[in-house]
mmCIF file of C-alpha atoms in Angstrom:
data_model
loop_
_atom_site.group_PDB
_atom_site.id
_atom_site.type_symbol
_atom_site.label_atom_id
_atom_site.label_comp_id
_atom_site.label_asym_id
_atom_site.label_seq_id
_atom_site.Cartn_x
_atom_site.Cartn_y
_atom_site.Cartn_z
ATOM 1 C CA MET D 771 43.682 1.970 -43.998
ATOM 2 C CA ASN D 772 44.456 5.742 -44.889
ATOM 3 C CA SER D 773 44.314 8.836 -43.680
ATOM 4 C CA GLU D 774 41.737 9.986 -46.465
ATOM 5 C CA THR D 775 38.980 6.851 -45.146
ATOM 6 C CA PHE D 776 40.378 7.627 -40.557
ATOM 7 C CA ALA D 777 39.025 11.394 -41.550
ATOM 8 C CA THR D 778 35.937 10.593 -43.785
ATOM 9 C CA MET D 779 34.765 8.286 -40.843
ATOM 10 C CA LYS D 780 35.810 10.512 -38.369
ATOM 11 C CA SER D 781 33.969 13.173 -39.652
ATOM 12 C CA PHE D 782 30.704 10.887 -40.290
ATOM 13 C CA LYS D 783 30.636 10.032 -36.173
ATOM 14 C CA LEU D 784 30.940 13.758 -35.877
ATOM 15 C CA GLU D 785 27.808 14.302 -37.699
ATOM 16 C CA THR D 786 26.268 11.551 -36.346
ATOM 17 C CA GLU D 787 26.766 12.962 -32.780
ATOM 18 C CA ARG D 788 25.322 16.363 -33.984
ATOM 19 C CA ASN D 789 22.273 14.554 -35.025
ATOM 20 C CA MET D 790 21.379 12.743 -32.452
ATOM 21 C CA LYS D 791 22.070 15.560 -30.183
ATOM 22 C CA LYS D 792 19.461 17.491 -32.304
ATOM 23 C CA SER D 793 17.361 14.935 -32.067
ATOM 24 C CA ARG D 794 16.865 14.073 -28.745
ATOM 25 C CA GLY D 795 16.825 17.990 -28.104
ATOM 26 C CA THR D 796 13.521 18.105 -30.836
ATOM 27 C CA ILE D 797 12.028 14.835 -28.900
ATOM 28 C CA LEU D 798 12.888 16.285 -25.284
ATOM 29 C CA SER D 799 11.082 19.836 -26.700
ATOM 30 C CA SER D 800 7.913 17.487 -28.133
ATOM 31 C CA MET D 801 7.101 15.662 -24.940
ATOM 32 C CA GLY D 802 7.289 18.484 -22.880
ATOM 33 C CA GLY D 803 4.781 19.980 -25.120
ATOM 34 C CA ILE D 804 3.251 17.314 -24.774
ATOM 35 C CA VAL D 805 3.068 16.707 -20.659
ATOM 36 C CA GLY D 806 1.942 21.024 -20.788
ATOM 37 C CA ALA D 807 -0.849 20.270 -22.850
ATOM 38 C CA LEU D 808 -1.985 17.496 -21.133
ATOM 39 C CA LEU D 809 -2.144 18.988 -18.190
ATOM 40 C CA LEU D 810 -3.653 22.897 -18.706
ATOM 41 C CA ALA D 811 -6.949 20.725 -21.823
ATOM 42 C CA ALA D 812 -8.337 20.076 -18.118
ATOM 43 C CA PRO D 813 -8.715 19.780 -14.606
ATOM 44 C CA ALA D 814 -8.273 16.368 -13.525
ATOM 45 C CA ALA D 815 -11.628 15.056 -11.209
ATOM 46 C CA SER D 816 -10.299 13.955 -7.808
ATOM 47 C CA ALA D 817 -11.339 11.273 -5.285
ATOM 48 C CA GLN D 818 -12.612 13.049 -1.769
ATOM 49 C CA THR D 819 -11.813 10.453 1.104
ATOM 50 C CA THR D 820 -13.484 10.724 4.806
ATOM 51 C CA VAL D 821 -11.711 8.725 7.518
ATOM 52 C CA SER D 822 -13.951 7.398 11.135
ATOM 53 C CA THR D 823 -12.767 5.711 13.948
ATOM 54 C CA PHE D 824 -14.552 3.834 16.108
ATOM 55 C CA THR D 825 -13.283 1.213 19.433
ATOM 56 C CA ILE D 826 -15.981 -0.772 20.258
ATOM 57 C CA GLN D 827 -16.382 -3.345 22.765
ATOM 58 C CA VAL D 828 -16.867 -6.942 21.910
ATOM 59 C CA ALA D 829 -17.696 -10.220 24.055
ATOM 60 C CA GLY D 830 -18.150 -14.010 22.793
ATOM 61 C CA ASN D 831 -16.952 -17.800 23.195
ATOM 62 C CA ALA D 832 -14.903 -20.414 20.753
ATOM 63 C CA SER D 833 -16.219 -23.410 22.339
ATOM 64 C CA SER D 834 -13.844 -26.013 22.959
ATOM 65 C CA VAL D 835 -16.207 -28.878 20.595
ATOM 66 C CA LYS D 836 -14.910 -26.151 17.698
ATOM 67 C CA THR D 837 -11.532 -25.600 18.101
ATOM 68 C CA GLY D 838 -10.507 -29.096 20.097
ATOM 69 C CA LEU D 839 -9.155 -27.458 22.724
ATOM 70 C CA PRO D 840 -9.900 -29.018 26.629
ATOM 71 C CA GLU D 841 -12.019 -26.057 27.424
ATOM 72 C CA THR D 842 -14.207 -23.241 26.341
ATOM 73 C CA VAL D 843 -12.634 -19.922 25.667
ATOM 74 C CA LYS D 844 -14.495 -16.647 26.479
ATOM 75 C CA PHE D 845 -12.873 -13.355 24.866
ATOM 76 C CA ALA D 846 -13.544 -9.581 25.507
ATOM 77 C CA GLY D 847 -11.702 -6.504 24.542
ATOM 78 C CA PRO D 848 -11.317 -3.362 22.406
ATOM 79 C CA VAL D 849 -11.394 -3.072 18.680
ATOM 80 C CA VAL D 850 -10.556 -0.961 16.989
ATOM 81 C CA ILE D 851 -11.631 -0.111 13.601
ATOM 82 C CA THR D 852 -11.256 2.782 10.742
ATOM 83 C CA ALA D 853 -13.249 3.187 7.645
ATOM 84 C CA THR D 854 -11.776 5.888 5.403
ATOM 85 C CA VAL D 855 -14.225 6.093 2.217
ATOM 86 C CA VAL D 856 -13.343 7.103 -0.529
ATOM 87 C CA THR D 857 -15.383 8.422 -4.007
ATOM 88 C CA ASP D 858 -13.427 7.952 -7.234
ATOM 89 C CA PRO D 859 -15.709 9.814 -10.142
ATOM 90 C CA VAL D 860 -14.160 7.197 -12.116
ATOM 91 C CA LEU D 861 -14.648 3.651 -10.055
ATOM 92 C CA GLY D 862 -17.825 5.046 -7.321
ATOM 93 C CA PRO D 863 -17.195 4.720 -3.741
ATOM 94 C CA GLY D 864 -15.397 1.927 -2.167
ATOM 95 C CA VAL D 865 -14.272 2.134 1.680
ATOM 96 C CA VAL D 866 -11.623 0.664 3.142
ATOM 97 C CA VAL D 867 -11.334 -1.025 6.596
ATOM 98 C CA GLN D 868 -8.857 -1.317 8.960
ATOM 99 C CA ILE D 869 -9.470 -3.444 11.962
ATOM 100 C CA ASP D 870 -7.587 -3.860 14.636
ATOM 101 C CA GLY D 871 -8.678 -6.672 17.575
ATOM 102 C CA ARG D 872 -5.488 -7.121 19.077
ATOM 103 C CA GLY D 873 -6.755 -5.928 22.352
ATOM 104 C CA VAL D 874 -9.192 -8.745 22.476
ATOM 105 C CA ILE D 875 -7.888 -10.801 24.959
ATOM 106 C CA GLY D 876 -9.166 -14.834 25.845
ATOM 107 C CA THR D 877 -9.595 -16.451 29.099
ATOM 108 C CA GLY D 878 -9.862 -20.707 29.417
ATOM 109 C CA GLN D 879 -13.168 -21.137 31.568
ATOM 110 C CA LYS D 880 -11.615 -24.446 33.069
ATOM 111 C CA THR D 881 -7.866 -23.295 33.663
ATOM 112 C CA GLY D 882 -8.164 -19.779 33.671
ATOM 113 C CA LYS D 883 -5.615 -19.394 30.972
ATOM 114 C CA ILE D 884 -4.713 -16.403 29.044
ATOM 115 C CA TYR D 885 -4.967 -16.621 25.078
ATOM 116 C CA LYS D 886 -3.948 -13.560 22.951
ATOM 117 C CA ASN D 887 -4.757 -12.810 19.022
ATOM 118 C CA GLU D 888 -3.533 -11.820 16.270
ATOM 119 C CA CYS D 889 -6.776 -10.077 14.961
ATOM 120 C CA GLU D 890 -5.685 -7.433 12.308
ATOM 121 C CA ALA D 891 -7.019 -6.841 8.769
ATOM 122 C CA ASN D 892 -7.147 -4.381 6.191
ATOM 123 C CA LEU D 893 -10.349 -4.876 3.606
ATOM 124 C CA THR D 894 -11.504 -2.625 0.449
ATOM 125 C CA ARG D 895 -15.080 -2.995 0.857
ATOM 126 C CA PRO D 896 -17.518 -1.267 -1.853
ATOM 127 C CA PHE D 897 -19.357 1.663 0.325
ATOM 128 C CA GLY D 898 -22.887 1.037 1.344
ATOM 129 C CA PRO D 899 -25.633 2.021 4.272
ATOM 130 C CA THR D 900 -24.414 -0.988 5.732
ATOM 131 C CA ASP D 901 -21.930 -3.668 6.035
ATOM 132 C CA THR D 902 -20.932 -7.057 7.246
ATOM 133 C CA ILE D 903 -17.992 -8.244 7.821
ATOM 134 C CA ASN D 904 -16.575 -12.080 8.760
ATOM 135 C CA THR D 905 -12.839 -12.025 9.404
ATOM 136 C CA THR D 906 -10.916 -14.702 10.879
ATOM 137 C CA PHE D 907 -7.860 -14.478 13.302
ATOM 138 C CA ALA D 908 -5.461 -16.709 15.007
ATOM 139 C CA PHE D 909 -6.073 -16.925 18.801
ATOM 140 C CA PHE D 910 -3.368 -19.203 21.037
ATOM 141 C CA GLU D 911 -2.199 -19.777 24.804
ATOM 142 C CA ASP D 912 -0.401 -16.693 25.908
ATOM 143 C CA ALA D 913 2.991 -19.389 26.374
ATOM 144 C CA PRO D 914 6.064 -19.123 24.315
ATOM 145 C CA GLY D 915 5.919 -21.256 20.915
ATOM 146 C CA SER D 916 1.980 -21.791 21.841
ATOM 147 C CA TYR D 917 1.124 -19.833 18.061
ATOM 148 C CA MET D 918 2.569 -23.151 16.358
ATOM 149 C CA ASN D 919 -1.247 -24.324 17.652
ATOM 150 C CA SER D 920 -2.542 -22.123 17.086
ATOM 151 C CA LYS D 921 -7.195 -21.993 16.624
ATOM 152 C CA THR D 922 -9.160 -19.785 14.371
ATOM 153 C CA GLY D 923 -11.681 -17.795 15.777
ATOM 154 C CA LEU D 924 -14.296 -15.627 14.181
ATOM 155 C CA LEU D 925 -14.668 -11.700 14.320
ATOM 156 C CA THR D 926 -18.184 -10.455 12.944
ATOM 157 C CA LEU D 927 -18.369 -6.871 12.178
ATOM 158 C CA ASN D 928 -21.750 -4.662 11.535
ATOM 159 C CA LEU D 929 -21.028 -1.357 10.593
ATOM 160 C CA THR D 930 -23.480 1.769 9.521
ATOM 161 C CA TYR D 931 -22.787 4.471 6.962
ATOM 162 C CA ASP D 932 -24.554 7.841 6.900
ATOM 163 C CA THR D 933 -24.684 7.856 2.864
ATOM 164 C CA THR D 934 -24.418 11.906 2.778
ATOM 165 C CA THR D 935 -21.234 12.555 4.922
ATOM 166 C CA MET D 936 -19.801 8.968 4.027
ATOM 167 C CA SER D 937 -18.423 8.715 7.606
ATOM 168 C CA LEU D 938 -19.563 5.533 9.416
ATOM 169 C CA THR D 939 -21.700 5.659 12.264
ATOM 170 C CA THR D 940 -22.679 2.693 14.164
ATOM 171 C CA ALA D 941 -20.398 -0.416 14.668
ATOM 172 C CA THR D 942 -21.017 -3.451 16.492
ATOM 173 C CA GLY D 943 -19.138 -6.871 16.858
ATOM 174 C CA THR D 944 -19.360 -10.311 18.194
ATOM 175 C CA ILE D 945 -16.362 -12.992 18.295
ATOM 176 C CA ALA D 946 -17.297 -16.632 17.752
ATOM 177 C CA THR D 947 -15.526 -19.931 15.850
ATOM 178 C CA LEU D 948 -16.296 -21.613 12.635
#
């Protein structure tokens, strides 16, 4: 390769780099202009949210016939319900319901054994004036390793909403088994 060929290649490389830098600058300027135009074109409709929190007392029984346990388990305690209603201009209203029933304790009717649970749920639901939620949860004796032999309980919630304010107005619940 002679020095003239080398000089031509070097010149070509420098010219190519200059063209790429110009193209990159033009593309970035165009992108900035497009983004700016989109932001200024029309204000976006935004979603509105309403959050309501209720703590309710629930009670119920898990029968020995349905659970296979040697005794019926009586449950009672608080369930915390947080309902977040979202009014989306495109999708319409929906509600996210967060349920925390870990404060509910079961007591064996023969032995007096204590049963704990893992009743937590996050559910996305269509919004309406009323809603009935059935969700299952695991419960087990309050002893090391007993979670390995957990049983299934059923929490039923009945929710009522004010459709004007989009807030949760009433909540009731019961516990049973499937």
